[in-house]
Amino acid sequence: MSITGKTDEASLVYNAADMAGRVHFQDLDYAEPTGKEPTAVVEKDSPWQKVFGTGKYPLEQRIEDKKRGIGRQKYPFIVWALTIVMIGVFINELVVNARAQGSPLSFKPVVNPMLGPSESALINLGARFPPCMKSVTGISSSTLMPCLNDTANPPTSLCTIEDVCGFGGFGNGTPNQWFRFITPIFVHAGIIHILLNMLAQLTLSAQIEREMGSGGFLITYFAAGIFGNVLGGNFSLVGAPSVGASGAIFGTVAVTWVDLFAHWQYHYQPWKRLAWMSVELLFGIALGYVPYIDNFAHLGGLCMGLLVGTTLYPVISPTKRHKTIMWAFRLAAIPLAVVLFVVLIRNFYTSDPYAACSGCRYLSCIPLSSNNYCKGTGEFLELDFRLGFQRIIPGFTTYTTTTGGTSI
């Protein structure tokens, strides 16, 4: 081989070695990139979206999460906080009744069927009781009723309504405790009552908070609870106190109906779900006939829950038509909810609801001879001439005592 051939061969070897030294694995399409990896740009939710649980993420992912029952947030913080407060309030109810009657549960003069405090104690602690909220025909602030410590029937310890209503009385002598549209949400009639409500709240209501977000849930919960008490204040018997978070919980029940019909195609066996939800609804309405529980609070909460839930619940709209229909419902629901609040609050303070709807009381009262067929105010007092005042039994009439006062 010639010297020239050897030189060319050496040159080729050198060039090949040089190229090998300059080749980097990152140049291959399957190699790992060097330096900092590019990061995807994530659009952050606005504060409004964080509060109401309406942050943006792919439609397909929303549908998949809906099918799997995954909500907007992981923990129902509002439900947990409300439950803790309500349990604390109930413990206080038992303490108040124990101090007044010597027992945390009321068995005299009548047994509380919910296993809880006396009627007077419930009124004193914030039950919705119209005579504490406005002037009621035939019932003045000086009307007498059993004190918190009374255990006799007929009563041996009588107090004025103003004293039993508590919270510092009425000030100017006119009942004005408007806050009783709110406080009954936190007060419960007894052990059975609070167990049923907290069970529903920690399951059904908690899931609704996960799906709606805490902000939307909070508005829906209290709008339903307050409106339930407004409706009950209008049409229930004015002498019958009412307590419980049932109206607010029924508001969250209403949201489950909004969810079912808005997302019918995403629910597993929706017809079975509809049947089960109907049974639950009927059971809740049946409970509204139990003493201290008001069906008007249930129905009012359900109605307001439908309106507010339609407005705030994050509905998945896969088509433009579906989205248009939902916005039409929302635009109709908002003014309707405001009008209902304004009209019924005004009616509560200025009109006689019995004159407008004399038969409405039967939605929360079973007419029996023992309650004078749901007529009157809500308490029946039978004169006891031997003792000079009335004996309290279920019913709806007031009488003047032989001692000069008026009893309810």
PDB file of C-alpha atoms in Angstrom, residues 71-204:
ATOM      1  CA  GLY A  71     -66.576  17.134  43.769  1.00  0.00           C
ATOM      2  CA  ARG A  72     -64.902  20.511  43.425  1.00  0.00           C
ATOM      3  CA  GLN A  73     -63.253  20.303  46.804  1.00  0.00           C
ATOM      4  CA  LYS A  74     -62.114  17.471  49.002  1.00  0.00           C
ATOM      5  CA  TYR A  75     -63.421  18.443  52.440  1.00  0.00           C
ATOM      6  CA  PRO A  76     -66.819  19.917  53.488  1.00  0.00           C
ATOM      7  CA  PHE A  77     -65.439  22.479  55.924  1.00  0.00           C
ATOM      8  CA  ILE A  78     -68.703  24.431  56.309  1.00  0.00           C
ATOM      9  CA  VAL A  79     -70.709  21.299  57.112  1.00  0.00           C
ATOM     10  CA  TRP A  80     -68.171  20.266  59.729  1.00  0.00           C
ATOM     11  CA  ALA A  81     -68.209  23.725  61.323  1.00  0.00           C
ATOM     12  CA  LEU A  82     -72.022  23.891  61.351  1.00  0.00           C
ATOM     13  CA  THR A  83     -72.279  20.429  62.883  1.00  0.00           C
ATOM     14  CA  ILE A  84     -69.863  21.309  65.678  1.00  0.00           C
ATOM     15  CA  VAL A  85     -71.789  24.509  66.448  1.00  0.00           C
ATOM     16  CA  MET A  86     -75.147  22.714  66.445  1.00  0.00           C
ATOM     17  CA  ILE A  87     -73.914  19.980  68.779  1.00  0.00           C
ATOM     18  CA  GLY A  88     -72.575  22.682  71.106  1.00  0.00           C
ATOM     19  CA  VAL A  89     -75.917  24.509  71.039  1.00  0.00           C
ATOM     20  CA  PHE A  90     -77.775  21.282  71.791  1.00  0.00           C
ATOM     21  CA  ILE A  91     -75.535  20.531  74.757  1.00  0.00           C
ATOM     22  CA  ASN A  92     -76.355  24.002  76.043  1.00  0.00           C
ATOM     23  CA  GLU A  93     -80.082  23.245  75.588  1.00  0.00           C
ATOM     24  CA  LEU A  94     -79.746  20.197  77.810  1.00  0.00           C
ATOM     25  CA  VAL A  95     -77.794  22.181  80.423  1.00  0.00           C
ATOM     26  CA  VAL A  96     -80.423  24.947  80.476  1.00  0.00           C
ATOM     27  CA  ASN A  97     -83.249  22.449  80.907  1.00  0.00           C
ATOM     28  CA  ALA A  98     -81.337  20.555  83.603  1.00  0.00           C
ATOM     29  CA  ARG A  99     -80.824  23.760  85.577  1.00  0.00           C
ATOM     30  CA  ALA A 100     -84.484  24.714  85.225  1.00  0.00           C
ATOM     31  CA  GLN A 101     -86.216  21.356  85.716  1.00  0.00           C
ATOM     32  CA  GLY A 102     -83.558  19.176  87.299  1.00  0.00           C
ATOM     33  CA  SER A 103     -83.333  16.955  84.227  1.00  0.00           C
ATOM     34  CA  PRO A 104     -81.766  17.561  80.785  1.00  0.00           C
ATOM     35  CA  LEU A 105     -84.810  15.943  79.141  1.00  0.00           C
ATOM     36  CA  SER A 106     -88.361  17.155  79.638  1.00  0.00           C
ATOM     37  CA  PHE A 107     -90.829  14.550  80.906  1.00  0.00           C
ATOM     38  CA  LYS A 108     -93.167  16.879  82.782  1.00  0.00           C
ATOM     39  CA  PRO A 109     -95.723  18.368  82.329  1.00  0.00           C
ATOM     40  CA  VAL A 110     -95.570  16.549  78.981  1.00  0.00           C
ATOM     41  CA  VAL A 111     -92.979  14.292  77.401  1.00  0.00           C
ATOM     42  CA  ASN A 112     -90.976  15.808  74.559  1.00  0.00           C
ATOM     43  CA  PRO A 113     -91.310  13.069  71.896  1.00  0.00           C
ATOM     44  CA  MET A 114     -87.910  14.025  70.491  1.00  0.00           C
ATOM     45  CA  LEU A 115     -86.283  13.469  73.914  1.00  0.00           C
ATOM     46  CA  GLY A 116     -85.171  17.002  74.544  1.00  0.00           C
ATOM     47  CA  PRO A 117     -85.842  20.201  76.501  1.00  0.00           C
ATOM     48  CA  SER A 118     -89.260  21.633  77.367  1.00  0.00           C
ATOM     49  CA  GLU A 119     -91.210  23.835  74.994  1.00  0.00           C
ATOM     50  CA  SER A 120     -90.490  26.912  77.128  1.00  0.00           C
ATOM     51  CA  ALA A 121     -86.764  26.140  77.056  1.00  0.00           C
ATOM     52  CA  LEU A 122     -86.805  25.826  73.257  1.00  0.00           C
ATOM     53  CA  ILE A 123     -88.554  29.192  72.971  1.00  0.00           C
ATOM     54  CA  ASN A 124     -86.093  30.771  75.385  1.00  0.00           C
ATOM     55  CA  LEU A 125     -83.134  29.447  73.384  1.00  0.00           C
ATOM     56  CA  GLY A 126     -84.247  30.776  69.980  1.00  0.00           C
ATOM     57  CA  ALA A 127     -87.088  28.735  68.492  1.00  0.00           C
ATOM     58  CA  ARG A 128     -89.204  30.390  65.831  1.00  0.00           C
ATOM     59  CA  PHE A 129     -92.168  31.612  67.886  1.00  0.00           C
ATOM     60  CA  PRO A 130     -94.175  34.465  66.310  1.00  0.00           C
ATOM     61  CA  PRO A 131     -95.365  35.947  69.647  1.00  0.00           C
ATOM     62  CA  CYS A 132     -91.677  36.736  70.311  1.00  0.00           C
ATOM     63  CA  MET A 133     -91.290  38.321  66.863  1.00  0.00           C
ATOM     64  CA  LYS A 134     -94.394  40.447  66.304  1.00  0.00           C
ATOM     65  CA  SER A 135     -97.696  41.452  67.854  1.00  0.00           C
ATOM     66  CA  VAL A 136    -100.125  38.548  67.523  1.00  0.00           C
ATOM     67  CA  THR A 137    -103.853  39.100  67.846  1.00  0.00           C
ATOM     68  CA  GLY A 138    -105.027  37.814  71.215  1.00  0.00           C
ATOM     69  CA  ILE A 139    -101.492  37.245  72.518  1.00  0.00           C
ATOM     70  CA  SER A 140     -99.723  40.174  74.176  1.00  0.00           C
ATOM     71  CA  SER A 141     -96.244  40.406  75.657  1.00  0.00           C
ATOM     72  CA  SER A 142     -97.822  40.064  79.118  1.00  0.00           C
ATOM     73  CA  THR A 143     -99.618  36.827  78.244  1.00  0.00           C
ATOM     74  CA  LEU A 144     -98.765  34.104  80.740  1.00  0.00           C
ATOM     75  CA  MET A 145     -97.282  30.717  79.921  1.00  0.00           C
ATOM     76  CA  PRO A 146     -95.311  28.085  81.841  1.00  0.00           C
ATOM     77  CA  CYS A 147     -91.874  29.175  83.062  1.00  0.00           C
ATOM     78  CA  LEU A 148     -88.791  27.148  82.183  1.00  0.00           C
ATOM     79  CA  ASN A 149     -88.812  25.500  85.607  1.00  0.00           C
ATOM     80  CA  ASP A 150     -92.475  24.457  85.561  1.00  0.00           C
ATOM     81  CA  THR A 151     -93.143  20.714  85.624  1.00  0.00           C
ATOM     82  CA  ALA A 152     -96.757  20.699  86.788  1.00  0.00           C
ATOM     83  CA  ASN A 153     -99.959  20.307  84.788  1.00  0.00           C
ATOM     84  CA  PRO A 154    -101.791  22.540  85.455  1.00  0.00           C
ATOM     85  CA  PRO A 155     -98.776  24.864  85.737  1.00  0.00           C
ATOM     86  CA  THR A 156     -97.783  26.235  89.112  1.00  0.00           C
ATOM     87  CA  SER A 157     -95.141  28.627  87.779  1.00  0.00           C
ATOM     88  CA  LEU A 158     -96.236  31.170  85.156  1.00  0.00           C
ATOM     89  CA  CYS A 159     -94.131  33.750  83.320  1.00  0.00           C
ATOM     90  CA  THR A 160     -94.951  36.369  80.723  1.00  0.00           C
ATOM     91  CA  ILE A 161     -94.172  35.638  77.098  1.00  0.00           C
ATOM     92  CA  GLU A 162     -91.574  38.396  77.204  1.00  0.00           C
ATOM     93  CA  ASP A 163     -89.752  36.618  80.048  1.00  0.00           C
ATOM     94  CA  VAL A 164     -89.863  33.243  78.310  1.00  0.00           C
ATOM     95  CA  CYS A 165     -88.692  34.733  74.999  1.00  0.00           C
ATOM     96  CA  GLY A 166     -85.563  35.976  76.753  1.00  0.00           C
ATOM     97  CA  PHE A 167     -82.697  37.638  74.871  1.00  0.00           C
ATOM     98  CA  GLY A 168     -83.195  40.769  76.963  1.00  0.00           C
ATOM     99  CA  GLY A 169     -86.954  41.022  76.354  1.00  0.00           C
ATOM    100  CA  PHE A 170     -88.609  43.324  73.832  1.00  0.00           C
ATOM    101  CA  GLY A 171     -87.182  46.671  74.888  1.00  0.00           C
ATOM    102  CA  ASN A 172     -90.125  48.892  73.972  1.00  0.00           C
ATOM    103  CA  GLY A 173     -92.720  46.306  74.955  1.00  0.00           C
ATOM    104  CA  THR A 174     -93.451  45.246  71.362  1.00  0.00           C
ATOM    105  CA  PRO A 175     -92.181  41.810  70.255  1.00  0.00           C
ATOM    106  CA  ASN A 176     -89.317  42.420  67.826  1.00  0.00           C
ATOM    107  CA  GLN A 177     -87.021  39.380  67.834  1.00  0.00           C
ATOM    108  CA  TRP A 178     -86.567  39.161  64.056  1.00  0.00           C
ATOM    109  CA  PHE A 179     -83.443  37.031  64.486  1.00  0.00           C
ATOM    110  CA  ARG A 180     -85.711  34.057  65.192  1.00  0.00           C
ATOM    111  CA  PHE A 181     -85.827  33.549  61.443  1.00  0.00           C
ATOM    112  CA  ILE A 182     -82.159  32.483  61.803  1.00  0.00           C
ATOM    113  CA  THR A 183     -81.605  31.046  65.289  1.00  0.00           C
ATOM    114  CA  PRO A 184     -83.973  28.049  64.889  1.00  0.00           C
ATOM    115  CA  ILE A 185     -81.542  26.596  62.347  1.00  0.00           C
ATOM    116  CA  PHE A 186     -79.104  25.910  65.196  1.00  0.00           C
ATOM    117  CA  VAL A 187     -81.644  24.714  67.809  1.00  0.00           C
ATOM    118  CA  HIS A 188     -82.963  21.147  67.876  1.00  0.00           C
ATOM    119  CA  ALA A 189     -85.956  19.672  69.686  1.00  0.00           C
ATOM    120  CA  GLY A 190     -84.198  16.623  71.105  1.00  0.00           C
ATOM    121  CA  ILE A 191     -81.736  13.782  70.746  1.00  0.00           C
ATOM    122  CA  ILE A 192     -83.708  12.045  67.989  1.00  0.00           C
ATOM    123  CA  HIS A 193     -84.103  15.290  66.074  1.00  0.00           C
ATOM    124  CA  ILE A 194     -80.429  16.249  66.092  1.00  0.00           C
ATOM    125  CA  LEU A 195     -79.268  12.718  65.260  1.00  0.00           C
ATOM    126  CA  LEU A 196     -81.483  12.585  62.169  1.00  0.00           C
ATOM    127  CA  ASN A 197     -80.476  16.054  61.018  1.00  0.00           C
ATOM    128  CA  MET A 198     -76.757  15.600  61.606  1.00  0.00           C
ATOM    129  CA  LEU A 199     -76.819  12.261  59.785  1.00  0.00           C
ATOM    130  CA  ALA A 200     -78.365  13.937  56.751  1.00  0.00           C
ATOM    131  CA  GLN A 201     -76.057  16.933  57.050  1.00  0.00           C
ATOM    132  CA  LEU A 202     -72.832  14.935  57.293  1.00  0.00           C
ATOM    133  CA  THR A 203     -73.730  12.768  54.307  1.00  0.00           C
ATOM    134  CA  LEU A 204     -76.016  14.455  51.792  1.00  0.00           C
TER     135      LEU A 204
END
